[in-house]
Tab-separated table of C-alpha atoms in Angstrom:
chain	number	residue	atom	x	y	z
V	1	UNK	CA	2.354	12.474	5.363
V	2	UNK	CA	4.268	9.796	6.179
V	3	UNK	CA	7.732	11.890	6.585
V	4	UNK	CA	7.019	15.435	7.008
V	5	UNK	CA	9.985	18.009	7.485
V	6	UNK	CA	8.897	20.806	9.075
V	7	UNK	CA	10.525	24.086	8.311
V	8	UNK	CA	14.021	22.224	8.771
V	9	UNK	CA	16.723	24.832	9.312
V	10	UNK	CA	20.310	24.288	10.089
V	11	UNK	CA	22.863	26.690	10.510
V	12	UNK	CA	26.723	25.228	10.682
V	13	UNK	CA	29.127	28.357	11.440
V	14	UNK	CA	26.446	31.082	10.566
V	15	UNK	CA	25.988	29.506	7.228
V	16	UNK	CA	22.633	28.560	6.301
V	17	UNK	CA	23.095	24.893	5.165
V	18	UNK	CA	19.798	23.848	5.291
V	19	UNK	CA	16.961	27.001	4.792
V	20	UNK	CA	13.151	26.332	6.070
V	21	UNK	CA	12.776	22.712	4.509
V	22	UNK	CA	8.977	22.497	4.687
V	23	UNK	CA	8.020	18.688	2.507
V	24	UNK	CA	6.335	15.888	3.258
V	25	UNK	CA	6.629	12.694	1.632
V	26	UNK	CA	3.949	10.067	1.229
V	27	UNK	CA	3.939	6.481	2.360
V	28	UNK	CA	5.212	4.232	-0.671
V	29	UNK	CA	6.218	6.544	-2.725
V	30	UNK	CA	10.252	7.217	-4.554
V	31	UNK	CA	10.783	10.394	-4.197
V	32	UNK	CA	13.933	12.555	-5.875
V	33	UNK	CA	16.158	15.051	-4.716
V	34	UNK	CA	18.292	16.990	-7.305
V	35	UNK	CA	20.779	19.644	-7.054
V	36	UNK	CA	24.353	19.952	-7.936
V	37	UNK	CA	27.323	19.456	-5.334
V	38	UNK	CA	26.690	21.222	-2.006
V	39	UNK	CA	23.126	21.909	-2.457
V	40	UNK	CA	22.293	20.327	1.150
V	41	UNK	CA	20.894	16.791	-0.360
V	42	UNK	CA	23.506	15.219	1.898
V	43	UNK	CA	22.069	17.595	4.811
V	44	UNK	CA	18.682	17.016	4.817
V	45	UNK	CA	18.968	13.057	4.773
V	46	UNK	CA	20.957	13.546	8.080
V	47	UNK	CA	18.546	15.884	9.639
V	48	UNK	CA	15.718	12.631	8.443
V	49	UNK	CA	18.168	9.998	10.063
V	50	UNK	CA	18.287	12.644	13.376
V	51	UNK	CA	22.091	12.996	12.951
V	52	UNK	CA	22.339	16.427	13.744
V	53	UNK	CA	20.124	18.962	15.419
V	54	UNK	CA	17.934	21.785	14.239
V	55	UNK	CA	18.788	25.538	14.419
V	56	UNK	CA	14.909	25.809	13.845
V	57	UNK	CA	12.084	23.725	12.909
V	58	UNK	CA	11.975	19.386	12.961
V	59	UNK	CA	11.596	16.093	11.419
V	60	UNK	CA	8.766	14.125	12.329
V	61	UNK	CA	8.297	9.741	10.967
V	62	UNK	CA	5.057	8.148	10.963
V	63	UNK	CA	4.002	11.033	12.929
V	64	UNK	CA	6.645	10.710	15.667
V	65	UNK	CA	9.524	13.096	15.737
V	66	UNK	CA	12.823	11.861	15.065
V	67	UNK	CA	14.844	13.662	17.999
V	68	UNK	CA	18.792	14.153	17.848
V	69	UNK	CA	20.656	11.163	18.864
V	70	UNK	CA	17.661	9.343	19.870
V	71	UNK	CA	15.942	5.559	18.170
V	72	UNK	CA	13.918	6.607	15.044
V	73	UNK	CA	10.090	5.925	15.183
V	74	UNK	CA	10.851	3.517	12.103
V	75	UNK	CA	13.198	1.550	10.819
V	76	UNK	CA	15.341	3.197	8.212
V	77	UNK	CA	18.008	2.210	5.764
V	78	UNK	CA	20.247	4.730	4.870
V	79	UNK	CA	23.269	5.792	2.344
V	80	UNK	CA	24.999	8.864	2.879
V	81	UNK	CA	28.266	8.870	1.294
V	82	UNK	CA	31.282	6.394	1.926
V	83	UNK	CA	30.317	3.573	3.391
V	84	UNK	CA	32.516	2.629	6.143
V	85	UNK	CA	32.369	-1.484	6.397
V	86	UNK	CA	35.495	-3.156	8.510
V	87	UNK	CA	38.048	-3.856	4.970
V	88	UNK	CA	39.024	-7.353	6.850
V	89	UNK	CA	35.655	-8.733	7.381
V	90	UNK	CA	33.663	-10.365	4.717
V	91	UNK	CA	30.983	-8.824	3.073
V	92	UNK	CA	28.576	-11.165	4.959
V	93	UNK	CA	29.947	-10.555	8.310
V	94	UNK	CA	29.773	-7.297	7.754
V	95	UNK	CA	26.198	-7.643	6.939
V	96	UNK	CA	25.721	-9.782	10.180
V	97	UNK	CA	27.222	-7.550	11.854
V	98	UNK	CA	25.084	-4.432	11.027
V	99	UNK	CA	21.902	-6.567	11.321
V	100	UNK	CA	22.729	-8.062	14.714
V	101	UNK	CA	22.915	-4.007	16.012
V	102	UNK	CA	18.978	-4.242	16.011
V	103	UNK	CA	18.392	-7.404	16.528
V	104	UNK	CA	16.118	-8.533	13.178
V	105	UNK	CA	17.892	-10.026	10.039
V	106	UNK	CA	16.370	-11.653	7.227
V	107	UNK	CA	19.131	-13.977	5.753
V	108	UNK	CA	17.170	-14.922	2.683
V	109	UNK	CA	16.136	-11.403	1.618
V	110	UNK	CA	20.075	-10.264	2.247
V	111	UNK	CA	21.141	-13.166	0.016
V	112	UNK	CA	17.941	-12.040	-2.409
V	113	UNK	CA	19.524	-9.134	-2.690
V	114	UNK	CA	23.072	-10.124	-2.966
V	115	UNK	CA	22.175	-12.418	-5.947
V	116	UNK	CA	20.204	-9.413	-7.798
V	117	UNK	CA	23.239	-7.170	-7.448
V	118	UNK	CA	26.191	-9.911	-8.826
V	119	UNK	CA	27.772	-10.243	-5.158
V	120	UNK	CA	26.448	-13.573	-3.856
V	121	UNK	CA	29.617	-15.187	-4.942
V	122	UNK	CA	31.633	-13.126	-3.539
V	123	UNK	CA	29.923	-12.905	-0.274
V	124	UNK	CA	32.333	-14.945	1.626
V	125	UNK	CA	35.243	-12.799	0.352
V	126	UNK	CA	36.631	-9.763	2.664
V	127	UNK	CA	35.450	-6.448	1.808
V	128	UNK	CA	38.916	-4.971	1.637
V	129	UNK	CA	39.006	-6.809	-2.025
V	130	UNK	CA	35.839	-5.124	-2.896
V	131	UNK	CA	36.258	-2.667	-5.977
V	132	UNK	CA	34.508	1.027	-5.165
V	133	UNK	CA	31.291	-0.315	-7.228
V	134	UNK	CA	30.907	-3.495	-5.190
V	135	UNK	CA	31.142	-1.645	-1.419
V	136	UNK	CA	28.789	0.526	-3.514
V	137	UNK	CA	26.302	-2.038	-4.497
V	138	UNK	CA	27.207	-3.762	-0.660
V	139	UNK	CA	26.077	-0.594	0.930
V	140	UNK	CA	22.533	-0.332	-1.338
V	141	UNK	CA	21.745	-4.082	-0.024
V	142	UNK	CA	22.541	-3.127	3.801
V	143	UNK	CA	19.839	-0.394	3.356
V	144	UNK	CA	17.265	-2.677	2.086
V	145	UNK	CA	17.794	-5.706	3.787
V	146	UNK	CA	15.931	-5.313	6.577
V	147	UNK	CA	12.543	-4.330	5.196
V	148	UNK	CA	13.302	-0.836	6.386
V	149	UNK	CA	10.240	1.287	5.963
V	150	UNK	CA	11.917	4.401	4.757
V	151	UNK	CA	15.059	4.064	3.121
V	152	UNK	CA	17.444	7.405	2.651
V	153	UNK	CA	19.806	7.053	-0.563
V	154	UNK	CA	22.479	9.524	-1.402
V	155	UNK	CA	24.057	9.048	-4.690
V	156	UNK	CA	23.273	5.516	-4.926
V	157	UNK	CA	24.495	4.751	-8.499
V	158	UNK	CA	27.929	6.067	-7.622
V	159	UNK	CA	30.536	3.682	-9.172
V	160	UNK	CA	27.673	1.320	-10.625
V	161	UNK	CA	27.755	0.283	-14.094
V	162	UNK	CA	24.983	-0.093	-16.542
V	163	UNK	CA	23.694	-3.506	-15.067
V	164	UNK	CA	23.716	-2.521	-11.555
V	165	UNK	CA	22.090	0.771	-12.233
V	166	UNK	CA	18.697	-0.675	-13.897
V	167	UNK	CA	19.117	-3.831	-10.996
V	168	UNK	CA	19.347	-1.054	-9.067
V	169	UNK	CA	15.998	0.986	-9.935
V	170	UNK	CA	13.874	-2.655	-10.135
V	171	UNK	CA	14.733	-2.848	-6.593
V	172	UNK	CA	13.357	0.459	-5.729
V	173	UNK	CA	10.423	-0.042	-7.952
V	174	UNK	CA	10.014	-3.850	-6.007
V	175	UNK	CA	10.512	-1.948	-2.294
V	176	UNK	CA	7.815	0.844	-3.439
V	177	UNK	CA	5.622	-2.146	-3.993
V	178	UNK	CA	6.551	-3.327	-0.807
V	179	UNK	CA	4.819	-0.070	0.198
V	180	UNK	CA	8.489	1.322	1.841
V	181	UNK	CA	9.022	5.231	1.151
V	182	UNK	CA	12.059	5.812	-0.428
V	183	UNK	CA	14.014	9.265	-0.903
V	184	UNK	CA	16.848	9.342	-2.756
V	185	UNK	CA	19.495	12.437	-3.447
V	186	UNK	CA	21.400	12.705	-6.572
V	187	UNK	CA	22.759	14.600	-8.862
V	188	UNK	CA	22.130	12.047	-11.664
V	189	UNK	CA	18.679	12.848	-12.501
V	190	UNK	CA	18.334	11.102	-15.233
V	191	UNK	CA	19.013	7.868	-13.674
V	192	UNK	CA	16.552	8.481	-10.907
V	193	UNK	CA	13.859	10.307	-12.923
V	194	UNK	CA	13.174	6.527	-14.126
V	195	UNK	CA	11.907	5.444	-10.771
V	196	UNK	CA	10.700	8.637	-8.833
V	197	UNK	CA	7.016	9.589	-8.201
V	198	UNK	CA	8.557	13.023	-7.338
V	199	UNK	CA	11.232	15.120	-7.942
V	200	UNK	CA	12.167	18.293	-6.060
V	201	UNK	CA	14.985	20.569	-6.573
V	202	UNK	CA	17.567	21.792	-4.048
V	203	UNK	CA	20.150	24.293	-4.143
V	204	UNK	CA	22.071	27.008	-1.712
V	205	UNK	CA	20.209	24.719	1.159
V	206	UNK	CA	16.442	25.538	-0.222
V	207	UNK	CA	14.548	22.834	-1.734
V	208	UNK	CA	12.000	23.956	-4.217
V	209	UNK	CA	8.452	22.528	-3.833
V	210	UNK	CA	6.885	24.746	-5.730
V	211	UNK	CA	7.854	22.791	-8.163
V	212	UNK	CA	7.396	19.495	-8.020
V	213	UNK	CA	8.557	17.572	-11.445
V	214	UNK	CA	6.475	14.655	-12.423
V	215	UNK	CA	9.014	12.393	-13.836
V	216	UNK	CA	7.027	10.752	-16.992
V	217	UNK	CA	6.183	14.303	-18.378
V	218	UNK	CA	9.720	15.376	-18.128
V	219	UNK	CA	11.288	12.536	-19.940
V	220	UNK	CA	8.460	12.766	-22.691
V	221	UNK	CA	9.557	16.378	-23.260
V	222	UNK	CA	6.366	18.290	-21.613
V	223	UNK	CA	5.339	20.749	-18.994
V	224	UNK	CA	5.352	18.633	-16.063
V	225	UNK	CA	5.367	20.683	-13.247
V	226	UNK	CA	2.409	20.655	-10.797
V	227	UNK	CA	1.564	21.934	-7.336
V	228	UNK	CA	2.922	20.653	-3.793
V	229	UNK	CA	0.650	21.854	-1.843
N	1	UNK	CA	30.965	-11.542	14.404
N	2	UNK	CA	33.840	-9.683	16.626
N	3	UNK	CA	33.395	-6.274	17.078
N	4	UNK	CA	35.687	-3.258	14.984
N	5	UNK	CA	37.044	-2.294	18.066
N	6	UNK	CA	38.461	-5.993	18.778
N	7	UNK	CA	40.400	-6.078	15.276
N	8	UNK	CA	44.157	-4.797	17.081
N	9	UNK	CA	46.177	-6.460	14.503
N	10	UNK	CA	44.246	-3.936	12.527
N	11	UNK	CA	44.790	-0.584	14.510
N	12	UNK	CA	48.511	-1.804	14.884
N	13	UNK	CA	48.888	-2.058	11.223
N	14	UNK	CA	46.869	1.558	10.172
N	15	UNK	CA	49.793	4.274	10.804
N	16	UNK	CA	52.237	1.553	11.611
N	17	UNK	CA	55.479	3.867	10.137
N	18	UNK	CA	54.617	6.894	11.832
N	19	UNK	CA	54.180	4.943	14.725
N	20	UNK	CA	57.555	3.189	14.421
N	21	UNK	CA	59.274	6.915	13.801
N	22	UNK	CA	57.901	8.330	16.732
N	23	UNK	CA	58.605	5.650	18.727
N	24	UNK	CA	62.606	5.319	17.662
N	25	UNK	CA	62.600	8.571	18.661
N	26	UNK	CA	61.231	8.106	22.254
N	27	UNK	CA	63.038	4.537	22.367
N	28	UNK	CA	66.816	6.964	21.989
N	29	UNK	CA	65.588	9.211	24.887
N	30	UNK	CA	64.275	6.567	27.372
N	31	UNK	CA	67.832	4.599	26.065
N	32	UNK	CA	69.986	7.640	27.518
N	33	UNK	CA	68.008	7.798	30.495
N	34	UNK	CA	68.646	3.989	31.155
N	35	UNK	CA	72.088	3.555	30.408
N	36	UNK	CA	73.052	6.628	32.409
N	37	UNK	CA	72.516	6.917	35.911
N	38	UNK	CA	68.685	5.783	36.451
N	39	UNK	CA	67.236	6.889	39.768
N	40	UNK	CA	66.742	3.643	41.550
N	41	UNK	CA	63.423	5.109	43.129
N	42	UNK	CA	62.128	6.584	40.197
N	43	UNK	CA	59.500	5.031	37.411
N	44	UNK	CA	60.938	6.859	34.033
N	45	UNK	CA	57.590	8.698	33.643
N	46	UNK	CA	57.816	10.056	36.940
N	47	UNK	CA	58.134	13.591	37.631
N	48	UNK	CA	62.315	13.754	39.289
N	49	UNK	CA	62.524	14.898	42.924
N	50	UNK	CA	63.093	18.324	43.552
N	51	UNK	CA	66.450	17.799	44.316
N	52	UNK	CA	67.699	15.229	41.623
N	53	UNK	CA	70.372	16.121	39.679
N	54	UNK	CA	69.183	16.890	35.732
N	55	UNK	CA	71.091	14.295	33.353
N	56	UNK	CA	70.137	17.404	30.967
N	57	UNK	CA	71.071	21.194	30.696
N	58	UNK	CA	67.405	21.556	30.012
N	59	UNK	CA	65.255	23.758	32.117
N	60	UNK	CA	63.017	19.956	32.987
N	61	UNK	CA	63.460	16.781	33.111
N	62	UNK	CA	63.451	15.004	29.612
N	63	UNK	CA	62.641	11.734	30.606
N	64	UNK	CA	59.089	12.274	32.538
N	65	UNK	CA	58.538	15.322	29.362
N	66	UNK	CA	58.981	12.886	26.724
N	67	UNK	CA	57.192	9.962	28.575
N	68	UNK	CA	54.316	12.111	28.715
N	69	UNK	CA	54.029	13.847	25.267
N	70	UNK	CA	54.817	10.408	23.512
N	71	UNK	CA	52.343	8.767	25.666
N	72	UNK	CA	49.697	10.964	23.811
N	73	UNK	CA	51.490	11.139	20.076
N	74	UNK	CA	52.069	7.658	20.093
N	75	UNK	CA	48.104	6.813	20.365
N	76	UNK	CA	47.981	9.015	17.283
N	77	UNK	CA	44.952	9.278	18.335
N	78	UNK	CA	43.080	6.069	17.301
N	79	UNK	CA	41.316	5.933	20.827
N	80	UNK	CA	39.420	9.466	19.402
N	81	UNK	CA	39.226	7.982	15.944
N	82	UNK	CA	37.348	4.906	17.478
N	83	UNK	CA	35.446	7.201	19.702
N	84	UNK	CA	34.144	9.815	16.800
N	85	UNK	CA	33.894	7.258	13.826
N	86	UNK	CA	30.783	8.755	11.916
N	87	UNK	CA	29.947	5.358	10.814
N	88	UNK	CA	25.939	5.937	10.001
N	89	UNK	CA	25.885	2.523	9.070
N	90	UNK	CA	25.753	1.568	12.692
N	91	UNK	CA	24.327	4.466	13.978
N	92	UNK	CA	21.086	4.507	12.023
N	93	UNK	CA	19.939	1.176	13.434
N	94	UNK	CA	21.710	1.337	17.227
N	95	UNK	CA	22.367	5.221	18.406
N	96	UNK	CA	25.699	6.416	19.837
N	97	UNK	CA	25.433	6.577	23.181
N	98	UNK	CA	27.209	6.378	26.950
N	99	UNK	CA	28.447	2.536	26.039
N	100	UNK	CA	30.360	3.874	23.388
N	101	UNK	CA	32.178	6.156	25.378
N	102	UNK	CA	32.567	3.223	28.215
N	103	UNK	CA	34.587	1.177	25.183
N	104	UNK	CA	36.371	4.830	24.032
N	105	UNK	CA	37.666	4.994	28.078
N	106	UNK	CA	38.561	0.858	28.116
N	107	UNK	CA	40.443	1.712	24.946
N	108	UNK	CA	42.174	4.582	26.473
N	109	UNK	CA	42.990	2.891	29.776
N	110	UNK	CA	44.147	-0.320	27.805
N	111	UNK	CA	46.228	1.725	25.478
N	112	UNK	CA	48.312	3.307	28.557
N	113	UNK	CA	48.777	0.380	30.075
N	114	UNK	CA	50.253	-1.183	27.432
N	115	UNK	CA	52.529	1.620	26.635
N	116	UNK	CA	53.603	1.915	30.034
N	117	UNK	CA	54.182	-1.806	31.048
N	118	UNK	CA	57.184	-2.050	28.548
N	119	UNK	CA	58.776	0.406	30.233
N	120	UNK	CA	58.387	-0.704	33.742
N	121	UNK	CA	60.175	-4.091	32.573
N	122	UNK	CA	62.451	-1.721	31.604
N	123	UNK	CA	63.066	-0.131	35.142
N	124	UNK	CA	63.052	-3.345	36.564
N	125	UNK	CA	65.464	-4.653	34.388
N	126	UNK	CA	67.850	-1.367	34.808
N	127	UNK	CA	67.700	-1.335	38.634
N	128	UNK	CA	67.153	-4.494	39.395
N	129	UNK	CA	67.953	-4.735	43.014
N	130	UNK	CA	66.643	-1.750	44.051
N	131	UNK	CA	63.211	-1.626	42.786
N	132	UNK	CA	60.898	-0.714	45.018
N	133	UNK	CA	57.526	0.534	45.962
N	134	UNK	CA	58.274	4.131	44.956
N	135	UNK	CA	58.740	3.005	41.122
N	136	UNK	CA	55.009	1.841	41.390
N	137	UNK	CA	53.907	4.667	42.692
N	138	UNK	CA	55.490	6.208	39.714
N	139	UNK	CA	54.249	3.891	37.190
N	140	UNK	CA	50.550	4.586	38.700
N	141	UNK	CA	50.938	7.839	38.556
N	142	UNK	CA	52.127	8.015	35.233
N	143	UNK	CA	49.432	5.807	34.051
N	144	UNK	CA	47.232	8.676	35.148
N	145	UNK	CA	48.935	11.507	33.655
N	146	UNK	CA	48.963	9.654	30.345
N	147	UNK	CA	45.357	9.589	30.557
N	148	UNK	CA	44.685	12.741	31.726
N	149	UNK	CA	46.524	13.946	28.725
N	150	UNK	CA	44.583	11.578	26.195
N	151	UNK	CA	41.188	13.365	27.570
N	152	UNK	CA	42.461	16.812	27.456
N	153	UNK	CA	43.666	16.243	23.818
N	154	UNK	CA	40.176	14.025	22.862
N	155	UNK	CA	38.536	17.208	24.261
N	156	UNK	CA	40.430	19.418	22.342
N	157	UNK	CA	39.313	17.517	18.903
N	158	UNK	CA	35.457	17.488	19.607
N	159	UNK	CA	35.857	20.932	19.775
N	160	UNK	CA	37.699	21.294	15.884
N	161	UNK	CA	40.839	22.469	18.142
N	162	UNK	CA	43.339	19.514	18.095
N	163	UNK	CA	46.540	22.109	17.953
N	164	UNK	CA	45.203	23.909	21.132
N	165	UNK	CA	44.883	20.495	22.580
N	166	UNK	CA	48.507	19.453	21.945
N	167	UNK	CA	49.597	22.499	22.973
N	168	UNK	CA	47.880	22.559	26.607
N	169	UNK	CA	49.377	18.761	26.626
N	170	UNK	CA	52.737	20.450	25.647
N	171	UNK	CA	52.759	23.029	29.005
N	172	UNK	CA	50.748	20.250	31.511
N	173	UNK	CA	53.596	17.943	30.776
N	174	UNK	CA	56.538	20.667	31.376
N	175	UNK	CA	54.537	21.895	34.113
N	176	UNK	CA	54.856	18.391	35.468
N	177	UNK	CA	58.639	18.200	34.847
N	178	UNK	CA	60.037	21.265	35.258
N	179	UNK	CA	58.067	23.722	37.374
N	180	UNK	CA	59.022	23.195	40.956
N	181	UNK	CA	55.914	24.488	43.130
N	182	UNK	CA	53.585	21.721	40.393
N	183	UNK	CA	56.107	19.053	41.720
N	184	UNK	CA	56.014	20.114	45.143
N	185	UNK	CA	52.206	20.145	45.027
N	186	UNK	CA	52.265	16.388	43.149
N	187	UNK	CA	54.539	14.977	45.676
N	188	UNK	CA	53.116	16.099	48.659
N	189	UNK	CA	50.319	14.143	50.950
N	190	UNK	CA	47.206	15.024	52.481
N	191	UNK	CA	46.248	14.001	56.123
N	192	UNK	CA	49.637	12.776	55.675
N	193	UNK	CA	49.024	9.517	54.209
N	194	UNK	CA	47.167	10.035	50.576
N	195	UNK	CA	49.702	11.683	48.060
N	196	UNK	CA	48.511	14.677	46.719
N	197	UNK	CA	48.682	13.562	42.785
N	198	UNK	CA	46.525	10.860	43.561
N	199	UNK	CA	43.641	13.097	44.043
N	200	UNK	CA	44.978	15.456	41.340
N	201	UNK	CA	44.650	12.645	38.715
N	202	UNK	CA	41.041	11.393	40.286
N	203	UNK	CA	39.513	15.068	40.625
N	204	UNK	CA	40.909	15.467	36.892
N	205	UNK	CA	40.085	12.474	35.171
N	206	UNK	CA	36.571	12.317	36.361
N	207	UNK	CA	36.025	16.511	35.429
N	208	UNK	CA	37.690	15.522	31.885
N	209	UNK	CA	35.755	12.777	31.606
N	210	UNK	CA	32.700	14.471	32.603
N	211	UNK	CA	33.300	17.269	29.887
N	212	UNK	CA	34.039	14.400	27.298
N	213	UNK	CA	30.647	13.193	27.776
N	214	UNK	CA	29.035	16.307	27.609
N	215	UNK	CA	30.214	17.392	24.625
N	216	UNK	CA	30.590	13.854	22.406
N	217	UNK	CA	27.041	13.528	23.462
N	218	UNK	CA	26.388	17.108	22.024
N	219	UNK	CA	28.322	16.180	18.462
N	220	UNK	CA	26.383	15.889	15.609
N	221	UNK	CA	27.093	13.589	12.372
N	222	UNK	CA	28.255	15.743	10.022
């Protein structure tokens, strides 16, 4: 497996936030994560970025583990909630900016991705005039601009409308291609059930891969559960 | 592209009216200090000499108290907020590590400087003729306690505890200006030539800045 999570626990105050995570997730696939508010979506993509440290168990990329505070075997693109980009920068500054941490950016695949989201023209404008669905949108092309390998995604589609939304899912499609791994969290499954090879459920911190939804069979109204193992 | 951390017209602006209210506040008590009888040898932040005369019925000296605990409000904390900002943005492609807390410490030193330097213009300016090497030791000094106060209370918020962190400000700075035997112990000199809070503020700033490290480098993005 290309990320395997290997019973994952975290414990924050003696509550169980994330219980025994045991998954792995392919290389090149889109893979789901649904659950409702508080299910420990958020959680888990910050025990995969190596943001906070295991009561038990570990993350491992590629086959490397990803240690607390330490570089990740592989480069990632990540959402997890607000993005916080400097209000009195421009958006492409911004982008520069986050790009120039590690060294390697890819003007023409930024602007690429720019023009497919509707922000190209206003890439020269300062983010603090950004409405909450273009820092949205913003955020989605710092995660892919880079040709990350795995890219984390938590509620992408917040604040999108319609256009966005589908722009949105022919990206993910186009970086699945691109053989990246993508996992994204959400409590809009319908939206992401339109892209995902896989779907798990999470809730009270467990993720349920007993279950493992196959997204075509679900929206065609069948039985589409199947093994994990 | 300049760095966050450069943009000070922006960290001026963010919190700008509670800044200016807390300030007006210190500005009247550093004003009463100055227009009354201002010790000639003494920086305003400057613990008074044990046998000054209080300009105030209060059990410590006001001016030093209220140098020191608007030293720390008046940061209102953006040195921590720079230091803890859970930008993953930025951390998923270049980890947090010891240069961030290098920039955390400029920020701090830079930010007591600059609230301090104001007011040594203004000691100059009030006792003109008379200044002397004594107010520099004060300012120095001062410089340190402000700092030493900024760590404690930086400590105090890694640890989800910022009231106990204002409150052990709170007592270190009226231990400083009202407790006799912590002024006699500040003002005194070892071997006879190195005064005693020198190597109080050292020993302190490098333990505080020791635990600082330990524990930001222990705190998780949550």
């Amino acid at each position: 497996m290309y990320v395997q999570i290997n019973d994952f626990t975290k414990t924050i105050g003696g509550k169980t936030v994330l219980d025994a995570i045991r998954v792995g997730f392919e290389e090149g696939t889109v893979n789901g994560i649904v659950g409702p508010n508080g299910s420990g979506k958020t959680m888990l993509l910050r025990a995969l970025c190596g943001f906070i440290r295991p009561t038990a168990g570990g993350v491992s990329i590629a086959g490397k583990p990803v240690v607390f505070n330490e570089s990740l075997p592989e480069r990632v693109g990540v959402i997890i909630e607000m993005p916080g980009f400097i209000a009195g920068r421009t958006a492409m500054e911004n982008l520069e900016y986050l790009a120039g941490l590690d060294g390697d950016w890819d003007p023409r695949e930024t602007l690429r991705l720019m023009s497919l989201f509707d922000l190209y023209e206003h890439r020269d404008k300062k983010v603090k005039s950004y409405s909450l669905g273009m820092r949205q949108k913003l955020a989605i092309v710092q995660a892919l601009m880079e040709h990350q390998r795995l890219v984390l995604l938590d509620e992408p589609t917040n604040g999108l409308d319609r256009a966005s939304v589908t722009a949105f899912l022919e990206e993910i499609g186009r970086q699945r291609e691109g053989g990246a791994t993508v996992i994204i969290a959400s409590h809009h499954d319908d939206e992401i059930r339109q892209v995902c090879d896989h779907i798990y459920t999470m809730e009270n911190g467990r993720l349920d891969t007993g279950h493992v939804v196959s997204p075509a069979v679900v929206l065609a109204g069948g039985h589409g559960d199947e093994s994990a193992d | 592209m300049r760095r966050p951390w450069f943009d000070l017209g922006a960290q001026l602006r963010d919190r700008l009216a509670l800044r200016v209210a807390l300030g007006s506040i210190y500005i009247c008590i550093l004003l009463a200090y100055v227009l009354g009888v201002p010790d000639a040898d003494r920086f305003p932040g400057m613990m008074p000499r044990a046998d000054a005369t209080p300009y105030t019925a209060l059990p410590f000296d006001m001016t030093s108290f209220a140098f020191l605990m608007f030293g720390v409000l008046l940061s209102l904390e953006q040195p921590s907020d720079y230091l803890l900002a859970d930008n993953w943005m930025v951390y998923i492609r270049r980890r947090r590590g010891l240069g961030r807390f290098m920039r955390y410490l400029a920020v701090v030193l830079a930010y007591a400087l600059a609230f301090l330097f104001p007011q040594l213009a203004i000691t100059w300016w009030a006792v003109r003729g008379s200044f002397n090497g004594h107010v520099l030791e004060g300012f120095v000094c001062s410089t340190g306690m402000v700092i030493v106060l900024l760590l404690v209370a930086n400590i105090a918020r890694m640890l989800d505890g910022r009231a106990v962190g204002y409150l052990i400000c709170l007592v270190v700075a009226y231990g400083y200006s009202g407790v006799g035997d912590v002024q006699h112990a500040f003002v005194g000199h070892t071997l006879g030539v190195v005064p005693n809070w020198s190597i109080i503020i050292v020993v302190s700033v490098v333990g505080l800045t020791g635990v600082n490290v330990t524990i930001f480098n222990h705190k998780e993005l949550l």
